[in-house]
């Protein structure tokens, strides 16, 4: 049986044709035999899709033919079966919900820290803090060594959580999440709040697994499909394989 390709990808870009885009995205994914979820909002796109490798690559080629999505990068993993029950394209207010409408991502950008660089920081014993921006139940499944758990039930609680760590504003802090999208908002929000040395792990945990493996990681990583969670080698930890 052919292996199933799974991708997670996002891009923050202004979208003013979401209704038409919803239809074309659904048709393009369906025509290539893909299942999963695509979220569209005024601020951009967030997608999780699975299917035959040729279909996934064909879909990405089609998507990147639109200049707005040309830079989009995907995190890849593999399974023996499709971990989604259907294909959905949904319109949302935000592609990742934080409920801070005045947050200007371009005004307070935070630099990316590549996966291999984070590993090097750990290996060298560099003085930094690492902040998990995911929900508490995700953190319980697995996280980086010595990571700070904000104990939040949803990402919408993150802005209030920052009020409790104001004493860390002068520290070097690396934020991380599953695929990077939550940190695209968390890190700029921290910069705006006065945290002076904030980084975001480029590509999130999934890209770290893909490029580095499980160094300095403990446990598994929750994913939002039938696989449930992934091991550092990107194999399913439970659920469908």
JSON list of C-alpha atoms in Angstrom, two decimals:
[
{"chain": "A", "resi": 1, "resn": "UNK", "atom": "CA", "xyz": [0.00, 0.00, 0.00]},
{"chain": "A", "resi": 2, "resn": "UNK", "atom": "CA", "xyz": [1.29, 3.46, -0.90]},
{"chain": "A", "resi": 3, "resn": "UNK", "atom": "CA", "xyz": [2.28, 5.71, 1.97]},
{"chain": "A", "resi": 4, "resn": "UNK", "atom": "CA", "xyz": [0.02, 8.68, 2.67]},
{"chain": "A", "resi": 5, "resn": "UNK", "atom": "CA", "xyz": [1.58, 12.14, 2.71]},
{"chain": "A", "resi": 6, "resn": "UNK", "atom": "CA", "xyz": [0.41, 14.52, 5.45]},
{"chain": "A", "resi": 7, "resn": "UNK", "atom": "CA", "xyz": [1.12, 18.24, 5.33]},
{"chain": "A", "resi": 8, "resn": "UNK", "atom": "CA", "xyz": [0.56, 21.19, 7.63]},
{"chain": "A", "resi": 9, "resn": "UNK", "atom": "CA", "xyz": [1.07, 24.69, 6.27]},
{"chain": "A", "resi": 10, "resn": "UNK", "atom": "CA", "xyz": [-0.02, 28.28, 6.83]},
{"chain": "A", "resi": 11, "resn": "UNK", "atom": "CA", "xyz": [0.57, 31.77, 5.56]},
{"chain": "A", "resi": 12, "resn": "UNK", "atom": "CA", "xyz": [-0.44, 35.14, 6.92]},
{"chain": "A", "resi": 13, "resn": "UNK", "atom": "CA", "xyz": [-1.56, 37.20, 3.94]},
{"chain": "A", "resi": 14, "resn": "UNK", "atom": "CA", "xyz": [-4.56, 39.45, 3.34]},
{"chain": "A", "resi": 15, "resn": "UNK", "atom": "CA", "xyz": [-7.40, 37.57, 1.65]},
{"chain": "A", "resi": 16, "resn": "UNK", "atom": "CA", "xyz": [-10.37, 39.52, 0.34]},
{"chain": "A", "resi": 17, "resn": "UNK", "atom": "CA", "xyz": [-11.79, 36.82, -1.97]},
{"chain": "A", "resi": 18, "resn": "UNK", "atom": "CA", "xyz": [-12.41, 34.13, 0.61]},
{"chain": "A", "resi": 19, "resn": "UNK", "atom": "CA", "xyz": [-15.74, 32.89, -0.73]},
{"chain": "A", "resi": 20, "resn": "UNK", "atom": "CA", "xyz": [-14.34, 32.27, -4.21]},
{"chain": "A", "resi": 21, "resn": "UNK", "atom": "CA", "xyz": [-11.13, 30.89, -2.73]},
{"chain": "A", "resi": 22, "resn": "UNK", "atom": "CA", "xyz": [-13.10, 28.47, -0.57]},
{"chain": "A", "resi": 23, "resn": "UNK", "atom": "CA", "xyz": [-14.64, 26.90, -3.66]},
{"chain": "A", "resi": 24, "resn": "UNK", "atom": "CA", "xyz": [-11.45, 26.72, -5.70]},
{"chain": "A", "resi": 25, "resn": "UNK", "atom": "CA", "xyz": [-9.44, 25.25, -2.81]},
{"chain": "A", "resi": 26, "resn": "UNK", "atom": "CA", "xyz": [-12.05, 22.59, -2.18]},
{"chain": "A", "resi": 27, "resn": "UNK", "atom": "CA", "xyz": [-12.22, 21.66, -5.86]},
{"chain": "A", "resi": 28, "resn": "UNK", "atom": "CA", "xyz": [-8.42, 21.55, -6.21]},
{"chain": "A", "resi": 29, "resn": "UNK", "atom": "CA", "xyz": [-7.97, 19.33, -3.14]},
{"chain": "A", "resi": 30, "resn": "UNK", "atom": "CA", "xyz": [-10.88, 17.06, -4.02]},
{"chain": "A", "resi": 31, "resn": "UNK", "atom": "CA", "xyz": [-9.64, 16.58, -7.58]},
{"chain": "A", "resi": 32, "resn": "UNK", "atom": "CA", "xyz": [-6.33, 15.30, -6.19]},
{"chain": "A", "resi": 33, "resn": "UNK", "atom": "CA", "xyz": [-7.90, 12.89, -3.72]},
{"chain": "A", "resi": 34, "resn": "UNK", "atom": "CA", "xyz": [-7.04, 14.84, -0.58]},
{"chain": "A", "resi": 35, "resn": "UNK", "atom": "CA", "xyz": [-8.82, 15.00, 2.77]},
{"chain": "A", "resi": 36, "resn": "UNK", "atom": "CA", "xyz": [-8.36, 17.31, 5.72]},
{"chain": "A", "resi": 37, "resn": "UNK", "atom": "CA", "xyz": [-9.15, 20.85, 6.80]},
{"chain": "A", "resi": 38, "resn": "UNK", "atom": "CA", "xyz": [-8.39, 24.24, 5.27]},
{"chain": "A", "resi": 39, "resn": "UNK", "atom": "CA", "xyz": [-9.12, 27.41, 7.25]},
{"chain": "A", "resi": 40, "resn": "UNK", "atom": "CA", "xyz": [-9.48, 30.80, 5.55]},
{"chain": "A", "resi": 41, "resn": "UNK", "atom": "CA", "xyz": [-9.69, 34.15, 7.32]},
{"chain": "A", "resi": 42, "resn": "UNK", "atom": "CA", "xyz": [-9.03, 37.77, 6.40]},
{"chain": "A", "resi": 43, "resn": "UNK", "atom": "CA", "xyz": [-5.50, 37.28, 7.80]},
{"chain": "A", "resi": 44, "resn": "UNK", "atom": "CA", "xyz": [-4.55, 34.19, 5.78]},
{"chain": "A", "resi": 45, "resn": "UNK", "atom": "CA", "xyz": [-4.72, 30.42, 5.34]},
{"chain": "A", "resi": 46, "resn": "UNK", "atom": "CA", "xyz": [-4.05, 27.43, 7.60]},
{"chain": "A", "resi": 47, "resn": "UNK", "atom": "CA", "xyz": [-4.29, 23.89, 6.23]},
{"chain": "A", "resi": 48, "resn": "UNK", "atom": "CA", "xyz": [-3.90, 20.25, 7.20]},
{"chain": "A", "resi": 49, "resn": "UNK", "atom": "CA", "xyz": [-4.24, 17.84, 4.28]},
{"chain": "A", "resi": 50, "resn": "UNK", "atom": "CA", "xyz": [-3.45, 14.21, 3.52]},
{"chain": "A", "resi": 51, "resn": "UNK", "atom": "CA", "xyz": [-3.52, 11.95, 0.50]},
{"chain": "A", "resi": 52, "resn": "UNK", "atom": "CA", "xyz": [-1.32, 10.37, -2.18]},
{"chain": "A", "resi": 53, "resn": "UNK", "atom": "CA", "xyz": [2.08, 12.07, -2.38]},
{"chain": "A", "resi": 54, "resn": "UNK", "atom": "CA", "xyz": [1.56, 13.04, -6.02]},
{"chain": "A", "resi": 55, "resn": "UNK", "atom": "CA", "xyz": [-1.77, 14.60, -5.15]},
{"chain": "A", "resi": 56, "resn": "UNK", "atom": "CA", "xyz": [-0.33, 16.57, -2.24]},
{"chain": "A", "resi": 57, "resn": "UNK", "atom": "CA", "xyz": [2.58, 17.85, -4.31]},
{"chain": "A", "resi": 58, "resn": "UNK", "atom": "CA", "xyz": [0.24, 18.72, -7.15]},
{"chain": "A", "resi": 59, "resn": "UNK", "atom": "CA", "xyz": [-2.00, 20.65, -4.79]},
{"chain": "A", "resi": 60, "resn": "UNK", "atom": "CA", "xyz": [0.95, 22.60, -3.38]},
{"chain": "A", "resi": 61, "resn": "UNK", "atom": "CA", "xyz": [2.13, 23.44, -6.91]},
{"chain": "A", "resi": 62, "resn": "UNK", "atom": "CA", "xyz": [-1.37, 24.66, -7.75]},
{"chain": "A", "resi": 63, "resn": "UNK", "atom": "CA", "xyz": [-1.60, 26.69, -4.53]},
{"chain": "A", "resi": 64, "resn": "UNK", "atom": "CA", "xyz": [1.79, 28.32, -5.05]},
{"chain": "A", "resi": 65, "resn": "UNK", "atom": "CA", "xyz": [0.77, 29.43, -8.52]},
{"chain": "A", "resi": 66, "resn": "UNK", "atom": "CA", "xyz": [-1.19, 32.14, -6.68]},
{"chain": "A", "resi": 67, "resn": "UNK", "atom": "CA", "xyz": [1.42, 34.79, -5.83]},
{"chain": "A", "resi": 68, "resn": "UNK", "atom": "CA", "xyz": [-0.08, 35.25, -2.37]},
{"chain": "A", "resi": 69, "resn": "UNK", "atom": "CA", "xyz": [0.78, 31.66, -1.47]},
{"chain": "A", "resi": 70, "resn": "UNK", "atom": "CA", "xyz": [4.02, 31.26, -3.42]},
{"chain": "A", "resi": 71, "resn": "UNK", "atom": "CA", "xyz": [6.23, 31.35, -0.27]},
{"chain": "A", "resi": 72, "resn": "UNK", "atom": "CA", "xyz": [4.15, 28.82, 1.68]},
{"chain": "A", "resi": 73, "resn": "UNK", "atom": "CA", "xyz": [6.16, 26.00, 3.24]},
{"chain": "A", "resi": 74, "resn": "UNK", "atom": "CA", "xyz": [4.76, 22.67, 4.40]},
{"chain": "A", "resi": 75, "resn": "UNK", "atom": "CA", "xyz": [5.69, 20.35, 7.24]},
{"chain": "A", "resi": 76, "resn": "UNK", "atom": "CA", "xyz": [5.60, 16.74, 6.02]},
{"chain": "A", "resi": 77, "resn": "UNK", "atom": "CA", "xyz": [4.88, 13.44, 7.75]},
{"chain": "A", "resi": 78, "resn": "UNK", "atom": "CA", "xyz": [3.75, 10.00, 6.58]},
{"chain": "A", "resi": 79, "resn": "UNK", "atom": "CA", "xyz": [1.15, 7.43, 7.52]},
{"chain": "A", "resi": 80, "resn": "UNK", "atom": "CA", "xyz": [-0.31, 4.18, 6.21]},
{"chain": "A", "resi": 81, "resn": "UNK", "atom": "CA", "xyz": [-3.84, 5.58, 6.02]},
{"chain": "A", "resi": 82, "resn": "UNK", "atom": "CA", "xyz": [-5.53, 8.96, 5.65]},
{"chain": "A", "resi": 83, "resn": "UNK", "atom": "CA", "xyz": [-6.05, 10.40, 9.17]},
{"chain": "A", "resi": 84, "resn": "UNK", "atom": "CA", "xyz": [-9.06, 12.52, 8.17]},
{"chain": "A", "resi": 85, "resn": "UNK", "atom": "CA", "xyz": [-12.65, 11.48, 7.56]},
{"chain": "A", "resi": 86, "resn": "UNK", "atom": "CA", "xyz": [-13.51, 14.18, 5.02]},
{"chain": "A", "resi": 87, "resn": "UNK", "atom": "CA", "xyz": [-12.43, 17.36, 3.27]},
{"chain": "A", "resi": 88, "resn": "UNK", "atom": "CA", "xyz": [-13.52, 20.68, 4.75]},
{"chain": "A", "resi": 89, "resn": "UNK", "atom": "CA", "xyz": [-12.75, 24.27, 3.76]},
{"chain": "A", "resi": 90, "resn": "UNK", "atom": "CA", "xyz": [-14.01, 26.69, 6.41]},
{"chain": "A", "resi": 91, "resn": "UNK", "atom": "CA", "xyz": [-14.23, 30.46, 6.72]},
{"chain": "A", "resi": 92, "resn": "UNK", "atom": "CA", "xyz": [-13.08, 31.83, 10.09]},
{"chain": "A", "resi": 93, "resn": "UNK", "atom": "CA", "xyz": [-12.43, 35.19, 11.74]},
{"chain": "A", "resi": 94, "resn": "UNK", "atom": "CA", "xyz": [-8.85, 34.13, 12.51]},
{"chain": "A", "resi": 95, "resn": "UNK", "atom": "CA", "xyz": [-6.78, 31.20, 11.30]},
{"chain": "A", "resi": 96, "resn": "UNK", "atom": "CA", "xyz": [-5.50, 30.87, 14.86]},
{"chain": "A", "resi": 97, "resn": "UNK", "atom": "CA", "xyz": [-7.65, 32.47, 17.53]},
{"chain": "A", "resi": 98, "resn": "UNK", "atom": "CA", "xyz": [-6.10, 34.86, 20.03]},
{"chain": "A", "resi": 99, "resn": "UNK", "atom": "CA", "xyz": [-8.80, 37.59, 20.09]},
{"chain": "A", "resi": 100, "resn": "UNK", "atom": "CA", "xyz": [-6.39, 40.52, 19.92]},
{"chain": "A", "resi": 101, "resn": "UNK", "atom": "CA", "xyz": [-7.74, 42.40, 16.89]},
{"chain": "A", "resi": 102, "resn": "UNK", "atom": "CA", "xyz": [-5.30, 45.31, 17.21]},
{"chain": "A", "resi": 103, "resn": "UNK", "atom": "CA", "xyz": [-2.22, 43.06, 16.95]},
{"chain": "A", "resi": 104, "resn": "UNK", "atom": "CA", "xyz": [-0.14, 44.12, 13.96]},
{"chain": "A", "resi": 105, "resn": "UNK", "atom": "CA", "xyz": [2.17, 41.22, 13.12]},
{"chain": "A", "resi": 106, "resn": "UNK", "atom": "CA", "xyz": [4.30, 43.36, 10.83]},
{"chain": "A", "resi": 107, "resn": "UNK", "atom": "CA", "xyz": [4.82, 46.09, 13.43]},
{"chain": "A", "resi": 108, "resn": "UNK", "atom": "CA", "xyz": [6.51, 43.90, 16.06]},
{"chain": "A", "resi": 109, "resn": "UNK", "atom": "CA", "xyz": [8.06, 40.93, 14.25]},
{"chain": "A", "resi": 110, "resn": "UNK", "atom": "CA", "xyz": [10.11, 38.39, 16.17]},
{"chain": "A", "resi": 111, "resn": "UNK", "atom": "CA", "xyz": [13.05, 36.62, 14.51]},
{"chain": "A", "resi": 112, "resn": "UNK", "atom": "CA", "xyz": [12.92, 32.94, 13.62]},
{"chain": "A", "resi": 113, "resn": "UNK", "atom": "CA", "xyz": [15.26, 30.46, 15.29]},
{"chain": "A", "resi": 114, "resn": "UNK", "atom": "CA", "xyz": [16.02, 27.48, 13.01]},
{"chain": "A", "resi": 115, "resn": "UNK", "atom": "CA", "xyz": [15.67, 23.98, 14.43]},
{"chain": "A", "resi": 116, "resn": "UNK", "atom": "CA", "xyz": [19.38, 23.18, 14.24]},
{"chain": "A", "resi": 117, "resn": "UNK", "atom": "CA", "xyz": [20.19, 26.44, 16.01]},
{"chain": "A", "resi": 118, "resn": "UNK", "atom": "CA", "xyz": [17.86, 25.61, 18.90]},
{"chain": "A", "resi": 119, "resn": "UNK", "atom": "CA", "xyz": [19.57, 22.23, 19.24]},
{"chain": "A", "resi": 120, "resn": "UNK", "atom": "CA", "xyz": [22.93, 23.98, 19.29]},
{"chain": "A", "resi": 121, "resn": "UNK", "atom": "CA", "xyz": [21.74, 26.34, 22.03]},
{"chain": "A", "resi": 122, "resn": "UNK", "atom": "CA", "xyz": [20.72, 23.32, 24.11]},
{"chain": "A", "resi": 123, "resn": "UNK", "atom": "CA", "xyz": [23.96, 21.46, 23.38]},
{"chain": "A", "resi": 124, "resn": "UNK", "atom": "CA", "xyz": [26.08, 24.46, 24.36]},
{"chain": "A", "resi": 125, "resn": "UNK", "atom": "CA", "xyz": [24.10, 25.15, 27.54]},
{"chain": "A", "resi": 126, "resn": "UNK", "atom": "CA", "xyz": [23.20, 28.63, 26.36]},
{"chain": "A", "resi": 127, "resn": "UNK", "atom": "CA", "xyz": [21.27, 30.84, 28.78]},
{"chain": "A", "resi": 128, "resn": "UNK", "atom": "CA", "xyz": [17.71, 31.00, 27.42]},
{"chain": "A", "resi": 129, "resn": "UNK", "atom": "CA", "xyz": [14.14, 30.17, 28.35]},
{"chain": "A", "resi": 130, "resn": "UNK", "atom": "CA", "xyz": [11.84, 28.14, 26.12]},
{"chain": "A", "resi": 131, "resn": "UNK", "atom": "CA", "xyz": [8.12, 28.85, 26.26]},
{"chain": "A", "resi": 132, "resn": "UNK", "atom": "CA", "xyz": [5.47, 26.38, 25.11]},
{"chain": "A", "resi": 133, "resn": "UNK", "atom": "CA", "xyz": [2.54, 28.37, 23.68]},
{"chain": "A", "resi": 134, "resn": "UNK", "atom": "CA", "xyz": [0.25, 25.34, 23.30]},
{"chain": "A", "resi": 135, "resn": "UNK", "atom": "CA", "xyz": [-2.67, 24.29, 25.47]},
{"chain": "A", "resi": 136, "resn": "UNK", "atom": "CA", "xyz": [-1.94, 22.51, 28.73]},
{"chain": "A", "resi": 137, "resn": "UNK", "atom": "CA", "xyz": [-3.29, 19.14, 27.56]},
{"chain": "A", "resi": 138, "resn": "UNK", "atom": "CA", "xyz": [-0.92, 19.27, 24.57]},
{"chain": "A", "resi": 139, "resn": "UNK", "atom": "CA", "xyz": [2.04, 20.06, 26.80]},
{"chain": "A", "resi": 140, "resn": "UNK", "atom": "CA", "xyz": [1.23, 17.03, 28.96]},
{"chain": "A", "resi": 141, "resn": "UNK", "atom": "CA", "xyz": [1.75, 14.79, 25.91]},
{"chain": "A", "resi": 142, "resn": "UNK", "atom": "CA", "xyz": [5.28, 16.07, 25.38]},
{"chain": "A", "resi": 143, "resn": "UNK", "atom": "CA", "xyz": [7.48, 19.16, 25.30]},
{"chain": "A", "resi": 144, "resn": "UNK", "atom": "CA", "xyz": [11.09, 20.38, 25.18]},
{"chain": "A", "resi": 145, "resn": "UNK", "atom": "CA", "xyz": [13.48, 20.00, 28.09]},
{"chain": "A", "resi": 146, "resn": "UNK", "atom": "CA", "xyz": [12.89, 22.65, 30.75]},
{"chain": "A", "resi": 147, "resn": "UNK", "atom": "CA", "xyz": [10.06, 24.25, 28.77]},
{"chain": "A", "resi": 148, "resn": "UNK", "atom": "CA", "xyz": [7.77, 26.70, 30.54]},
{"chain": "A", "resi": 149, "resn": "UNK", "atom": "CA", "xyz": [4.15, 25.55, 30.55]},
{"chain": "A", "resi": 150, "resn": "UNK", "atom": "CA", "xyz": [1.74, 28.52, 30.72]},
{"chain": "A", "resi": 151, "resn": "UNK", "atom": "CA", "xyz": [-1.11, 26.19, 31.81]},
{"chain": "A", "resi": 152, "resn": "UNK", "atom": "CA", "xyz": [-3.62, 27.68, 29.40]},
{"chain": "A", "resi": 153, "resn": "UNK", "atom": "CA", "xyz": [-6.79, 25.93, 28.24]},
{"chain": "A", "resi": 154, "resn": "UNK", "atom": "CA", "xyz": [-6.85, 27.79, 24.92]},
{"chain": "A", "resi": 155, "resn": "UNK", "atom": "CA", "xyz": [-4.57, 30.10, 22.97]},
{"chain": "A", "resi": 156, "resn": "UNK", "atom": "CA", "xyz": [-6.97, 32.95, 23.65]},
{"chain": "A", "resi": 157, "resn": "UNK", "atom": "CA", "xyz": [-5.71, 32.94, 27.26]},
{"chain": "A", "resi": 158, "resn": "UNK", "atom": "CA", "xyz": [-2.13, 33.63, 26.22]},
{"chain": "A", "resi": 159, "resn": "UNK", "atom": "CA", "xyz": [-2.32, 37.47, 26.29]},
{"chain": "A", "resi": 160, "resn": "UNK", "atom": "CA", "xyz": [-3.44, 37.42, 29.93]},
{"chain": "A", "resi": 161, "resn": "UNK", "atom": "CA", "xyz": [-0.77, 34.84, 30.80]},
{"chain": "A", "resi": 162, "resn": "UNK", "atom": "CA", "xyz": [1.92, 37.33, 29.75]},
{"chain": "A", "resi": 163, "resn": "UNK", "atom": "CA", "xyz": [0.93, 39.56, 32.65]},
{"chain": "A", "resi": 164, "resn": "UNK", "atom": "CA", "xyz": [2.17, 36.86, 35.03]},
{"chain": "A", "resi": 165, "resn": "UNK", "atom": "CA", "xyz": [5.70, 36.70, 33.57]},
{"chain": "A", "resi": 166, "resn": "UNK", "atom": "CA", "xyz": [6.58, 40.38, 33.30]},
{"chain": "A", "resi": 167, "resn": "UNK", "atom": "CA", "xyz": [9.68, 39.67, 35.40]},
{"chain": "A", "resi": 168, "resn": "UNK", "atom": "CA", "xyz": [11.10, 37.74, 32.41]},
{"chain": "A", "resi": 169, "resn": "UNK", "atom": "CA", "xyz": [11.08, 40.68, 30.00]},
{"chain": "A", "resi": 170, "resn": "UNK", "atom": "CA", "xyz": [14.88, 40.92, 29.94]},
{"chain": "A", "resi": 171, "resn": "UNK", "atom": "CA", "xyz": [15.41, 37.19, 29.34]},
{"chain": "A", "resi": 172, "resn": "UNK", "atom": "CA", "xyz": [16.09, 35.51, 26.01]},
{"chain": "A", "resi": 173, "resn": "UNK", "atom": "CA", "xyz": [12.93, 33.53, 25.27]},
{"chain": "A", "resi": 174, "resn": "UNK", "atom": "CA", "xyz": [12.25, 31.04, 22.48]},
{"chain": "A", "resi": 175, "resn": "UNK", "atom": "CA", "xyz": [8.56, 30.42, 21.79]},
{"chain": "A", "resi": 176, "resn": "UNK", "atom": "CA", "xyz": [7.32, 27.26, 20.10]},
{"chain": "A", "resi": 177, "resn": "UNK", "atom": "CA", "xyz": [4.15, 25.44, 19.10]},
{"chain": "A", "resi": 178, "resn": "UNK", "atom": "CA", "xyz": [3.14, 22.53, 16.87]},
{"chain": "A", "resi": 179, "resn": "UNK", "atom": "CA", "xyz": [3.73, 23.99, 13.42]},
{"chain": "A", "resi": 180, "resn": "UNK", "atom": "CA", "xyz": [4.69, 27.59, 14.11]},
{"chain": "A", "resi": 181, "resn": "UNK", "atom": "CA", "xyz": [1.40, 29.37, 13.56]},
{"chain": "A", "resi": 182, "resn": "UNK", "atom": "CA", "xyz": [0.61, 30.20, 17.18]},
{"chain": "A", "resi": 183, "resn": "UNK", "atom": "CA", "xyz": [4.08, 31.67, 17.65]},
{"chain": "A", "resi": 184, "resn": "UNK", "atom": "CA", "xyz": [3.48, 33.94, 14.67]},
{"chain": "A", "resi": 185, "resn": "UNK", "atom": "CA", "xyz": [1.09, 35.76, 17.01]},
{"chain": "A", "resi": 186, "resn": "UNK", "atom": "CA", "xyz": [2.55, 34.94, 20.43]},
{"chain": "A", "resi": 187, "resn": "UNK", "atom": "CA", "xyz": [6.06, 36.26, 19.72]},
{"chain": "A", "resi": 188, "resn": "UNK", "atom": "CA", "xyz": [4.97, 39.63, 18.24]},
{"chain": "A", "resi": 189, "resn": "UNK", "atom": "CA", "xyz": [2.50, 40.00, 21.10]},
{"chain": "A", "resi": 190, "resn": "UNK", "atom": "CA", "xyz": [5.36, 39.50, 23.55]},
{"chain": "A", "resi": 191, "resn": "UNK", "atom": "CA", "xyz": [7.51, 42.02, 21.68]},
{"chain": "A", "resi": 192, "resn": "UNK", "atom": "CA", "xyz": [4.70, 44.55, 21.87]},
{"chain": "A", "resi": 193, "resn": "UNK", "atom": "CA", "xyz": [4.37, 43.89, 25.61]},
{"chain": "A", "resi": 194, "resn": "UNK", "atom": "CA", "xyz": [8.03, 44.77, 26.17]},
{"chain": "A", "resi": 195, "resn": "UNK", "atom": "CA", "xyz": [9.79, 41.40, 26.03]},
{"chain": "A", "resi": 196, "resn": "UNK", "atom": "CA", "xyz": [13.02, 42.43, 24.38]},
{"chain": "A", "resi": 197, "resn": "UNK", "atom": "CA", "xyz": [14.65, 39.17, 23.29]},
{"chain": "A", "resi": 198, "resn": "UNK", "atom": "CA", "xyz": [11.99, 36.90, 21.82]},
{"chain": "A", "resi": 199, "resn": "UNK", "atom": "CA", "xyz": [12.44, 34.27, 19.11]},
{"chain": "A", "resi": 200, "resn": "UNK", "atom": "CA", "xyz": [10.03, 31.85, 17.48]},
{"chain": "A", "resi": 201, "resn": "UNK", "atom": "CA", "xyz": [11.06, 28.32, 16.58]},
{"chain": "A", "resi": 202, "resn": "UNK", "atom": "CA", "xyz": [10.95, 28.22, 12.80]},
{"chain": "A", "resi": 203, "resn": "UNK", "atom": "CA", "xyz": [8.40, 25.67, 11.58]},
{"chain": "A", "resi": 204, "resn": "UNK", "atom": "CA", "xyz": [7.49, 24.63, 15.11]},
{"chain": "A", "resi": 205, "resn": "UNK", "atom": "CA", "xyz": [7.86, 21.19, 16.64]},
{"chain": "A", "resi": 206, "resn": "UNK", "atom": "CA", "xyz": [7.05, 19.36, 13.40]},
{"chain": "A", "resi": 207, "resn": "UNK", "atom": "CA", "xyz": [9.87, 21.04, 11.49]},
{"chain": "A", "resi": 208, "resn": "UNK", "atom": "CA", "xyz": [12.20, 20.40, 14.43]},
{"chain": "A", "resi": 209, "resn": "UNK", "atom": "CA", "xyz": [11.33, 16.68, 14.31]},
{"chain": "A", "resi": 210, "resn": "UNK", "atom": "CA", "xyz": [11.81, 16.69, 10.54]},
{"chain": "A", "resi": 211, "resn": "UNK", "atom": "CA", "xyz": [15.23, 18.36, 10.65]},
{"chain": "A", "resi": 212, "resn": "UNK", "atom": "CA", "xyz": [16.70, 17.42, 14.03]},
{"chain": "A", "resi": 213, "resn": "UNK", "atom": "CA", "xyz": [14.72, 14.50, 15.45]},
{"chain": "A", "resi": 214, "resn": "UNK", "atom": "CA", "xyz": [14.05, 14.11, 19.16]},
{"chain": "A", "resi": 215, "resn": "UNK", "atom": "CA", "xyz": [17.10, 15.81, 20.67]},
{"chain": "A", "resi": 216, "resn": "UNK", "atom": "CA", "xyz": [16.10, 17.64, 23.87]},
{"chain": "A", "resi": 217, "resn": "UNK", "atom": "CA", "xyz": [12.45, 16.65, 23.39]},
{"chain": "A", "resi": 218, "resn": "UNK", "atom": "CA", "xyz": [10.50, 14.53, 25.86]},
{"chain": "A", "resi": 219, "resn": "UNK", "atom": "CA", "xyz": [7.34, 12.62, 24.87]},
{"chain": "A", "resi": 220, "resn": "UNK", "atom": "CA", "xyz": [5.18, 13.00, 21.76]},
{"chain": "A", "resi": 221, "resn": "UNK", "atom": "CA", "xyz": [3.59, 15.89, 19.90]},
{"chain": "A", "resi": 222, "resn": "UNK", "atom": "CA", "xyz": [-0.19, 16.21, 19.61]},
{"chain": "A", "resi": 223, "resn": "UNK", "atom": "CA", "xyz": [-1.57, 16.59, 16.09]},
{"chain": "A", "resi": 224, "resn": "UNK", "atom": "CA", "xyz": [-5.16, 17.40, 15.21]},
{"chain": "A", "resi": 225, "resn": "UNK", "atom": "CA", "xyz": [-6.15, 14.40, 13.15]},
{"chain": "A", "resi": 226, "resn": "UNK", "atom": "CA", "xyz": [-6.87, 10.70, 13.69]},
{"chain": "A", "resi": 227, "resn": "UNK", "atom": "CA", "xyz": [-3.21, 9.93, 14.46]},
{"chain": "A", "resi": 228, "resn": "UNK", "atom": "CA", "xyz": [-3.57, 11.74, 17.78]},
{"chain": "A", "resi": 229, "resn": "UNK", "atom": "CA", "xyz": [0.13, 12.38, 18.34]},
{"chain": "A", "resi": 230, "resn": "UNK", "atom": "CA", "xyz": [3.48, 11.90, 16.61]},
{"chain": "A", "resi": 231, "resn": "UNK", "atom": "CA", "xyz": [6.76, 10.56, 17.91]},
{"chain": "A", "resi": 232, "resn": "UNK", "atom": "CA", "xyz": [9.95, 12.53, 17.18]},
{"chain": "A", "resi": 233, "resn": "UNK", "atom": "CA", "xyz": [10.55, 10.27, 14.15]},
{"chain": "A", "resi": 234, "resn": "UNK", "atom": "CA", "xyz": [7.17, 11.56, 12.85]},
{"chain": "A", "resi": 235, "resn": "UNK", "atom": "CA", "xyz": [5.51, 8.15, 13.16]},
{"chain": "A", "resi": 236, "resn": "UNK", "atom": "CA", "xyz": [2.04, 8.01, 14.76]},
{"chain": "A", "resi": 237, "resn": "UNK", "atom": "CA", "xyz": [2.17, 7.47, 18.51]},
{"chain": "A", "resi": 238, "resn": "UNK", "atom": "CA", "xyz": [-1.42, 6.25, 18.67]},
{"chain": "A", "resi": 239, "resn": "UNK", "atom": "CA", "xyz": [-4.59, 6.23, 16.58]},
{"chain": "A", "resi": 240, "resn": "UNK", "atom": "CA", "xyz": [-4.38, 5.57, 12.86]},
{"chain": "A", "resi": 241, "resn": "UNK", "atom": "CA", "xyz": [-1.03, 4.74, 11.31]}
]
